[in-house]
Amino acid sequence: NFQVYCLLYNWFGRQNTPMMDLDKIQEMWQNDSVIDPDNLHDESLKIPQLHSKYYTVYNTISLLREKARDNYKRIKLERYNFYTGKAPAEAYVEEPFPYKVREKDAIQRYLDADEKLTNIDLKIRYYDVQLKFLEEVIKTIANRTFQIKNAIEWQKFQAGF
């Protein structure tokens, strides 16, 4: 759990960097998913810790996704105002745009192609992929007791009990 908390703590100072990438989460799960058949009793005791570890990551990424969604809405409004000529004059000094887009379809095309909005949308989709993976991990952890019970039953069967 310490490793997860360190990664979460380090993220909050860097707004543009995801707190933990998908590869890191997959690597953590690859290590944590191994069940030692010689120590099934210890493995069963680790289930609550694993649940807590991955739920902590899940909840944090859920909150980050919501923050990204809010940011997307805010930036979308800013970009809408920019493309329709309603943004403050400073915005056009920084990023010249000689047109005032009036047609609703044209505005939507500009918004769809906008790099700032696209980057935020990709970030949201990335969070969605991470959350989907974590949901599957959490389901597997919830079923781990059944897997351990089956392993114990198999060992009993092999021993002739």
Short mmCIF file of C-alpha atoms in Angstrom, two decimals:
data_model
loop_
_atom_site.label_atom_id
_atom_site.label_comp_id
_atom_site.label_asym_id
_atom_site.label_seq_id
_atom_site.Cartn_x
_atom_site.Cartn_y
_atom_site.Cartn_z
CA ASN A 1 0.00 0.00 0.00
CA PHE A 2 2.89 2.37 0.66
CA GLN A 3 3.85 2.25 -3.03
CA VAL A 4 0.33 3.25 -4.08
CA TYR A 5 0.19 6.13 -1.60
CA CYS A 6 3.58 7.43 -2.76
CA LEU A 7 2.45 7.41 -6.37
CA LEU A 8 -0.78 9.19 -5.44
CA TYR A 9 1.09 11.74 -3.36
CA ASN A 10 3.57 12.46 -6.16
CA TRP A 11 0.81 13.06 -8.69
CA PHE A 12 -0.87 15.96 -7.01
CA GLY A 13 2.08 18.27 -7.67
CA ARG A 14 1.95 17.60 -11.42
CA GLN A 15 -1.36 18.59 -12.99
CA ASN A 16 -0.62 17.39 -16.54
CA THR A 17 0.84 13.99 -15.69
CA PRO A 18 -1.40 11.02 -14.93
CA MET A 19 -0.81 9.80 -11.39
CA MET A 20 -0.21 6.23 -12.49
CA ASP A 21 -0.13 4.94 -16.00
CA LEU A 22 -1.92 1.82 -17.18
CA ASP A 23 1.35 -0.07 -17.60
CA LYS A 24 2.22 0.52 -13.93
CA ILE A 25 -1.21 -0.66 -12.78
CA GLN A 26 -0.97 -3.75 -14.98
CA GLU A 27 2.51 -4.48 -13.65
CA MET A 28 1.27 -4.15 -10.06
CA TRP A 29 -1.60 -6.54 -10.80
CA GLN A 30 0.67 -9.02 -12.54
CA ASN A 31 2.69 -9.24 -9.31
CA ASP A 32 -0.32 -9.20 -6.97
CA SER A 33 -2.42 -11.69 -8.94
CA VAL A 34 -0.07 -14.61 -8.28
CA ILE A 35 -1.47 -17.06 -5.73
CA ASP A 36 1.13 -19.09 -3.88
CA PRO A 37 -0.29 -22.64 -3.71
CA ASP A 38 1.95 -23.47 -0.75
CA ASN A 39 0.64 -20.58 1.38
CA LEU A 40 -3.07 -20.43 0.63
CA HIS A 41 -3.86 -19.29 4.17
CA ASP A 42 -1.60 -16.23 3.71
CA GLU A 43 -3.11 -15.56 0.31
CA SER A 44 -6.60 -15.50 1.79
CA LEU A 45 -5.45 -12.99 4.41
CA LYS A 46 -4.07 -10.70 1.68
CA ILE A 47 -7.47 -10.30 -0.01
CA PRO A 48 -8.64 -7.26 2.06
CA GLN A 49 -5.28 -5.54 1.53
CA LEU A 50 -5.46 -6.08 -2.23
CA HIS A 51 -9.04 -4.86 -2.28
CA SER A 52 -8.07 -1.71 -0.40
CA LYS A 53 -5.02 -1.11 -2.60
CA TYR A 54 -6.89 -1.31 -5.89
CA TYR A 55 -9.98 0.51 -4.64
CA THR A 56 -7.75 3.38 -3.54
CA VAL A 57 -6.32 3.61 -7.05
CA TYR A 58 -9.81 3.21 -8.59
CA ASN A 59 -11.31 5.99 -6.49
CA THR A 60 -8.42 8.33 -7.18
CA ILE A 61 -8.62 7.79 -10.93
CA SER A 62 -12.40 8.25 -10.80
CA LEU A 63 -11.90 11.63 -9.15
CA LEU A 64 -9.24 12.57 -11.68
CA ARG A 65 -11.59 11.66 -14.50
CA GLU A 66 -14.30 13.86 -13.01
CA LYS A 67 -11.81 16.70 -12.68
CA ALA A 68 -10.84 16.21 -16.34
CA ARG A 69 -14.52 16.25 -17.36
CA ASP A 70 -15.05 19.54 -15.53
CA ASN A 71 -11.93 20.93 -17.17
CA TYR A 72 -13.24 19.78 -20.57
CA LYS A 73 -16.51 21.66 -20.06
CA ARG A 74 -14.69 24.82 -19.00
CA ILE A 75 -12.24 24.70 -21.91
CA LYS A 76 -15.06 23.93 -24.34
CA LEU A 77 -16.84 27.12 -23.32
CA GLU A 78 -13.60 29.10 -23.66
CA ARG A 79 -12.96 27.64 -27.11
CA TYR A 80 -16.57 28.23 -28.17
CA ASN A 81 -16.21 31.89 -27.21
CA PHE A 82 -12.87 31.99 -29.01
CA TYR A 83 -14.24 30.63 -32.28
CA THR A 84 -17.37 32.82 -32.21
CA GLY A 85 -15.35 35.98 -31.57
CA LYS A 86 -16.61 36.47 -28.00
CA ALA A 87 -13.32 35.79 -26.21
CA PRO A 88 -11.31 38.60 -24.58
CA ALA A 89 -8.94 40.46 -26.92
CA GLU A 90 -5.89 38.97 -25.14
CA ALA A 91 -6.89 35.51 -26.36
CA TYR A 92 -6.53 36.61 -29.97
CA VAL A 93 -3.16 38.23 -29.32
CA GLU A 94 -1.81 34.94 -27.97
CA GLU A 95 -3.49 32.86 -30.66
CA PRO A 96 -4.66 34.83 -33.70
CA PHE A 97 -7.91 33.68 -35.28
CA PRO A 98 -9.17 36.04 -38.01
CA TYR A 99 -12.63 34.46 -38.41
CA LYS A 100 -15.88 34.67 -36.51
CA VAL A 101 -17.62 31.38 -36.99
CA ARG A 102 -21.40 31.81 -37.03
CA GLU A 103 -22.82 28.52 -38.27
CA LYS A 104 -23.59 25.96 -35.60
CA ASP A 105 -22.18 23.07 -37.68
CA ALA A 106 -18.99 24.99 -38.39
CA ILE A 107 -18.51 25.81 -34.70
CA GLN A 108 -18.89 22.13 -33.84
CA ARG A 109 -16.30 21.19 -36.49
CA TYR A 110 -13.83 23.67 -35.03
CA LEU A 111 -14.49 22.36 -31.52
CA ASP A 112 -14.10 18.75 -32.66
CA ALA A 113 -10.73 19.59 -34.23
CA ASP A 114 -9.51 21.77 -31.36
CA GLU A 115 -6.22 20.47 -29.97
CA LYS A 116 -6.87 21.59 -26.39
CA LEU A 117 -10.23 19.82 -26.28
CA THR A 118 -8.86 16.74 -28.01
CA ASN A 119 -6.06 16.39 -25.46
CA ILE A 120 -8.49 16.58 -22.55
CA ASP A 121 -10.84 14.12 -24.25
CA LEU A 122 -7.97 11.67 -24.74
CA LYS A 123 -7.09 12.02 -21.07
CA ILE A 124 -10.70 11.22 -20.10
CA ARG A 125 -10.69 8.15 -22.37
CA TYR A 126 -7.40 7.01 -20.87
CA TYR A 127 -8.90 7.27 -17.39
CA ASP A 128 -11.88 5.23 -18.64
CA VAL A 129 -9.56 2.45 -19.83
CA GLN A 130 -7.74 2.46 -16.49
CA LEU A 131 -11.04 2.29 -14.62
CA LYS A 132 -12.31 -0.59 -16.75
CA PHE A 133 -9.13 -2.54 -16.02
CA LEU A 134 -9.38 -1.77 -12.29
CA GLU A 135 -13.03 -2.88 -12.24
CA GLU A 136 -11.96 -6.26 -13.62
CA VAL A 137 -9.12 -6.50 -11.09
CA ILE A 138 -11.50 -5.72 -8.23
CA LYS A 139 -13.95 -8.38 -9.48
CA THR A 140 -11.11 -10.90 -9.60
CA ILE A 141 -10.06 -9.98 -6.06
CA ALA A 142 -13.66 -10.42 -4.90
CA ASN A 143 -13.66 -13.92 -6.43
CA ARG A 144 -10.28 -14.82 -5.00
CA THR A 145 -11.80 -16.59 -2.00
CA PHE A 146 -13.50 -19.03 -4.37
CA GLN A 147 -10.24 -19.61 -6.23
CA ILE A 148 -8.41 -20.31 -2.97
CA LYS A 149 -11.22 -22.58 -1.74
CA ASN A 150 -11.05 -24.54 -5.00
CA ALA A 151 -7.28 -24.87 -4.66
CA ILE A 152 -7.69 -26.21 -1.12
CA GLU A 153 -10.35 -28.68 -2.28
CA TRP A 154 -8.06 -29.84 -5.07
CA GLN A 155 -5.20 -30.36 -2.62
CA LYS A 156 -7.51 -32.38 -0.36
CA PHE A 157 -8.63 -34.50 -3.33
CA GLN A 158 -5.03 -35.16 -4.35
CA ALA A 159 -4.17 -36.16 -0.79
CA GLY A 160 -7.07 -38.63 -0.74
CA PHE A 161 -9.39 -36.74 1.65
#
